[in-house]
Short mmCIF file of C-alpha atoms in Angstrom, two decimals:
data_model
loop_
_atom_site.label_atom_id
_atom_site.label_comp_id
_atom_site.label_asym_id
_atom_site.label_seq_id
_atom_site.Cartn_x
_atom_site.Cartn_y
_atom_site.Cartn_z
CA MET A 1 -0.23 10.42 -7.16
CA PHE A 2 0.19 7.94 -4.40
CA LEU A 3 2.58 7.14 -1.58
CA ALA A 4 2.71 3.70 0.02
CA HIS A 5 5.14 1.19 1.44
CA GLY A 6 6.71 -1.71 -0.35
CA GLY A 7 6.08 -4.93 1.57
CA GLY A 8 3.11 -7.25 2.14
CA ILE A 9 -0.15 -5.30 2.13
CA GLY A 10 1.68 -2.19 0.94
CA ARG A 11 2.85 -3.99 -2.20
CA ALA A 12 -0.70 -5.07 -3.05
CA VAL A 13 -1.90 -1.51 -2.50
CA CYS A 14 0.78 -0.12 -4.82
CA GLN A 15 -0.13 -2.62 -7.52
CA ARG A 16 -3.82 -1.82 -7.25
CA PHE A 17 -3.29 1.92 -7.53
CA ALA A 18 -0.90 1.55 -10.44
CA SER A 19 -3.52 -0.54 -12.25
CA GLU A 20 -5.93 2.36 -11.77
CA GLY A 21 -3.54 4.73 -13.54
CA ALA A 22 -1.90 6.44 -10.57
CA SER A 23 1.73 7.48 -10.50
CA VAL A 24 2.98 5.54 -7.50
CA VAL A 25 5.80 6.39 -5.13
CA VAL A 26 6.83 3.21 -3.32
CA ALA A 27 8.53 4.22 -0.08
CA ASP A 28 10.12 1.70 2.25
CA ILE A 29 12.97 1.59 4.74
CA SER A 30 14.35 -1.26 2.62
CA GLU A 31 15.59 -0.09 -0.78
CA GLU A 32 15.51 -3.68 -2.01
CA SER A 33 11.86 -4.11 -1.04
CA ALA A 34 10.88 -0.79 -2.59
CA ASN A 35 12.60 -1.67 -5.86
CA GLU A 36 11.00 -5.13 -5.94
CA THR A 37 7.58 -3.55 -5.63
CA LEU A 38 8.46 -0.91 -8.20
CA GLY A 39 9.40 -3.65 -10.66
CA SER A 40 6.02 -5.31 -10.21
CA LEU A 41 3.97 -2.24 -11.11
CA PRO A 42 2.18 -1.92 -14.45
CA SER A 43 2.99 1.26 -16.32
CA ASP A 44 1.02 0.87 -19.53
CA LEU A 45 -1.18 3.87 -18.92
CA ARG A 46 -0.25 7.24 -20.33
CA GLY A 47 1.44 9.68 -17.99
CA GLN A 48 2.38 7.24 -15.25
CA ALA A 49 5.77 7.79 -13.62
CA HIS A 50 6.45 5.41 -10.77
CA ARG A 51 9.47 5.65 -8.48
CA ALA A 52 10.96 3.96 -5.45
CA ALA A 53 12.25 5.81 -2.41
CA VAL A 54 13.84 5.00 0.92
CA VAL A 55 12.21 6.44 4.03
CA ASP A 56 12.36 5.91 7.76
CA VAL A 57 8.86 6.86 8.90
CA SER A 58 10.02 7.24 12.50
CA SER A 59 12.28 10.13 11.44
CA LYS A 60 10.71 13.53 10.78
CA GLU A 61 13.69 14.57 8.68
CA SER A 62 13.42 11.46 6.51
CA VAL A 63 9.68 11.88 5.95
CA LYS A 64 9.98 15.58 5.12
CA LYS A 65 12.81 14.85 2.71
CA LEU A 66 10.64 12.30 0.93
CA ILE A 67 7.68 14.65 0.55
CA THR A 68 9.95 17.43 -0.70
CA SER A 69 11.50 15.12 -3.30
CA ILE A 70 8.03 14.08 -4.48
CA GLN A 71 7.01 17.71 -4.91
CA THR A 72 10.22 18.42 -6.81
CA GLN A 73 9.68 15.54 -9.23
CA TYR A 74 5.91 15.73 -9.70
CA PHE A 75 5.38 19.47 -9.03
CA GLN A 76 2.76 18.66 -6.38
CA PRO A 77 2.45 16.70 -3.14
CA PRO A 78 0.83 13.25 -3.17
CA SER A 79 -2.93 13.63 -3.49
CA VAL A 80 -3.38 10.17 -1.98
CA CYS A 81 -1.27 8.66 0.78
CA VAL A 82 -1.60 5.14 2.15
CA ASN A 83 0.66 4.53 5.14
CA ALA A 84 1.11 0.78 5.50
CA ALA A 85 4.45 0.84 7.33
CA GLY A 86 4.48 -1.31 10.43
CA ILE A 87 6.57 -3.73 12.46
CA THR A 88 6.06 -6.27 15.23
CA GLN A 89 8.40 -7.27 18.05
CA ASP A 90 6.34 -9.74 20.03
CA ASP A 91 6.75 -10.98 23.58
CA PHE A 92 4.61 -11.54 26.63
CA LEU A 93 3.88 -8.40 28.64
CA LEU A 94 5.81 -9.68 31.68
CA ASN A 95 8.93 -10.18 29.58
CA MET A 96 8.75 -7.46 26.93
CA ASP A 97 11.88 -5.37 26.56
CA GLU A 98 11.29 -1.63 26.84
CA ASP A 99 13.32 -1.01 23.70
CA HIS A 100 11.05 -3.37 21.75
CA PHE A 101 7.98 -1.55 23.03
CA ASP A 102 9.45 1.83 22.09
CA LYS A 103 10.55 0.71 18.61
CA VAL A 104 7.08 -0.53 17.65
CA ILE A 105 5.48 2.69 18.90
CA GLN A 106 8.08 4.77 17.04
CA VAL A 107 7.45 3.09 13.69
CA ASN A 108 3.75 2.29 13.84
CA LEU A 109 2.31 5.25 15.74
CA LYS A 110 4.85 8.06 15.54
CA GLY A 111 5.51 7.10 11.93
CA SER A 112 1.81 7.44 11.10
CA PHE A 113 1.74 10.85 12.78
CA LEU A 114 4.79 12.11 10.89
CA VAL A 115 3.49 10.89 7.52
CA ILE A 116 0.01 12.36 8.04
CA GLN A 117 1.49 15.65 9.23
CA ALA A 118 3.96 16.01 6.37
CA VAL A 119 1.47 15.11 3.64
CA ALA A 120 -1.23 17.35 5.10
CA GLN A 121 1.16 20.28 5.50
CA ALA A 122 2.21 19.94 1.86
CA LEU A 123 -1.37 19.71 0.60
CA VAL A 124 -2.49 22.74 2.61
CA ALA A 125 0.55 24.81 1.64
CA CYS A 126 -0.04 24.31 -2.09
CA GLY A 127 -3.78 24.93 -1.82
CA ALA A 128 -4.78 21.51 -3.10
CA PRO A 129 -8.59 21.26 -3.28
CA LYS A 130 -8.66 17.78 -1.77
CA GLY A 131 -6.61 14.85 -0.57
CA SER A 132 -7.10 11.39 0.88
CA ILE A 133 -4.97 9.82 3.60
CA VAL A 134 -5.48 6.16 4.46
CA THR A 135 -3.77 4.60 7.47
CA VAL A 136 -3.43 0.86 7.97
CA GLY A 137 -4.25 -0.10 11.54
CA SER A 138 -5.17 -3.58 12.73
CA ILE A 139 -8.09 -5.35 14.35
CA VAL A 140 -5.56 -6.12 17.11
CA GLY A 141 -5.76 -2.45 18.06
CA LYS A 142 -9.42 -2.98 18.95
CA VAL A 143 -9.37 -6.37 20.64
CA GLY A 144 -5.76 -6.88 21.76
CA ASN A 145 -3.66 -9.99 21.24
CA ILE A 146 -1.51 -12.10 23.53
CA GLY A 147 2.16 -11.26 23.11
CA GLN A 148 1.49 -8.00 21.27
CA ALA A 149 1.05 -5.31 23.92
CA ASN A 150 3.27 -2.94 21.94
CA TYR A 151 1.65 -3.67 18.58
CA ALA A 152 -1.91 -3.46 19.94
CA ALA A 153 -1.17 -0.14 21.64
CA SER A 154 0.41 1.28 18.49
CA LYS A 155 -2.49 0.28 16.25
CA ALA A 156 -5.11 1.53 18.70
CA GLY A 157 -3.22 4.81 18.60
CA VAL A 158 -3.24 4.85 14.81
CA GLU A 159 -7.03 4.59 14.80
CA GLY A 160 -7.42 7.45 17.29
CA LEU A 161 -4.85 9.53 15.42
CA THR A 162 -6.71 9.02 12.15
CA ARG A 163 -10.03 10.14 13.62
CA THR A 164 -8.44 13.25 15.10
CA ALA A 165 -6.73 14.05 11.80
CA ALA A 166 -10.08 13.66 10.03
CA LYS A 167 -11.65 16.24 12.34
CA GLU A 168 -8.80 18.73 11.97
CA LEU A 169 -8.17 18.38 8.24
CA SER A 170 -11.70 18.14 6.85
CA ARG A 171 -11.89 21.93 6.46
CA PHE A 172 -9.02 21.68 3.99
CA GLY A 173 -10.78 19.01 1.93
CA ILE A 174 -8.48 16.27 3.24
CA ARG A 175 -10.18 13.01 4.21
CA CYS A 176 -8.55 10.56 6.63
CA ASN A 177 -9.69 6.98 7.10
CA CYS A 178 -8.29 3.83 8.68
CA VAL A 179 -8.32 0.23 7.43
CA LEU A 180 -8.23 -2.53 10.06
CA PRO A 181 -7.01 -5.83 8.57
CA GLY A 182 -7.54 -9.11 10.39
CA PHE A 183 -5.75 -12.37 9.55
CA ILE A 184 -4.14 -11.62 6.17
CA SER A 185 -1.88 -13.98 4.20
CA THR A 186 1.50 -12.26 3.87
CA PRO A 187 5.14 -13.39 3.79
CA MET A 188 5.07 -12.94 7.57
CA THR A 189 2.30 -15.53 8.01
CA ASP A 190 4.14 -18.00 5.75
CA LYS A 191 6.39 -18.70 8.73
CA VAL A 192 3.48 -19.53 11.05
CA PRO A 193 2.92 -23.27 11.71
CA GLU A 194 -0.02 -24.80 9.82
CA LYS A 195 -1.64 -25.83 13.10
CA VAL A 196 -1.78 -22.19 14.16
CA ILE A 197 -3.08 -21.11 10.74
CA SER A 198 -5.89 -23.67 10.97
CA LYS A 199 -6.85 -22.35 14.39
CA MET A 200 -6.91 -18.80 13.06
CA LYS A 201 -9.13 -19.79 10.13
CA SER A 202 -11.57 -21.50 12.47
CA LEU A 203 -12.18 -18.18 14.22
CA VAL A 204 -13.14 -16.40 11.00
CA PRO A 205 -16.81 -16.67 9.96
CA LEU A 206 -15.81 -16.67 6.28
CA GLY A 207 -13.49 -19.58 7.05
CA ARG A 208 -10.26 -18.37 5.47
CA MET A 209 -7.39 -15.93 5.68
CA GLY A 210 -7.74 -12.66 3.83
CA GLU A 211 -5.59 -11.69 0.87
CA PRO A 212 -3.53 -8.49 0.64
CA THR A 213 -5.48 -7.59 -2.50
CA GLU A 214 -8.67 -7.51 -0.44
CA VAL A 215 -7.15 -4.89 1.84
CA ALA A 216 -5.91 -3.01 -1.21
CA ASP A 217 -9.44 -2.93 -2.64
CA VAL A 218 -10.71 -1.16 0.48
CA CYS A 219 -7.79 1.29 0.40
CA ALA A 220 -8.60 2.07 -3.24
CA PHE A 221 -12.23 2.77 -2.35
CA LEU A 222 -11.28 5.07 0.52
CA ALA A 223 -8.83 6.93 -1.70
CA SER A 224 -11.32 7.44 -4.51
CA ASP A 225 -14.16 9.89 -5.01
CA ASP A 226 -16.56 6.99 -4.47
CA SER A 227 -15.93 7.58 -0.75
CA ARG A 228 -16.03 11.37 -0.95
CA TYR A 229 -18.51 11.61 1.96
CA ILE A 230 -16.51 9.29 4.22
CA THR A 231 -13.91 10.56 6.67
CA GLY A 232 -12.84 9.47 10.14
CA ALA A 233 -14.04 5.92 9.44
CA SER A 234 -12.42 2.65 10.46
CA VAL A 235 -13.15 -0.21 8.07
CA GLU A 236 -12.58 -3.75 9.28
CA VAL A 237 -11.27 -6.21 6.68
CA THR A 238 -11.49 -9.32 8.81
CA GLY A 239 -13.86 -11.84 7.25
CA GLY A 240 -16.24 -11.19 10.14
CA LEU A 241 -13.72 -11.83 12.91
CA PHE A 242 -14.95 -10.59 16.30
CA ILE A 243 -18.43 -9.63 15.10
CA GLY A 244 -19.83 -11.33 18.19
#
C-alpha cells in the first residue's frame, strides 16, 4: 500500500508503484488532480484497490483523517509512503513577502513532518514489522537558488527531518530516505522560456533535463526490499549537477 501526491513527480511515482502491483492512495489538495492521477493508474493486477483522496498536508487534522480513512478501508496503515507534496512562491530575498515564506515552509517542511509522524504513529501502533517512508526534497536545499530562499530553506529542512526520522524510527523497522531531484521536466517547467531551459541543460553533465519517471524509479528502489539496508540516505537525481 502506498500514499503519494497527484501532480508532477508524484503522478509518475503513483504510476510506477501501481505498475508494481501496489494498491495506491493518491492524495492531493486538489481533488481534480488526484482523480486525474487515479484515472491513469493500471489496475490489471489481482488485489489492487486504488483510491483518490483530498488532503492538506499542512493541517494535522487533515493528515490524521487521511491515515485513519486508509486504515478503515485497507485494514492497515500504508506500508510505503512517498511524500511529494510541495509548492514554490518565488521572489528575491529583499522583496519576499513573509506570508509567502511561511506558506512554503508550512506545506513543504511542516507538511513532511506531519505526514511522517502520522504514518509512523500508525505503523508503530499496529505493530507493523516494517515500513518505508520516502520524502522528496530538492537539490536546491543543498546548494540554494536565487529567488527561492523559502523553497531552499524548506527543502534543506526536509532532508534534515528525514535523517532524524531515520534515526528515531529504525528501531521500529521503519526506514526513511530522501530523494533530491534536480532539473526535472514537469508541467511547471513547461512555462519556463526555452532560453532558460537551454541554460539549465548546459549546467547538467548529462546534458538534459530529468524525467519524472527517473525520480519515480529511485523512489521505487528506496521503497522496496532491495534497499532494506539503506536508511537516512539522500539520493541526488540530478544528472550530475553540482558534482564539482
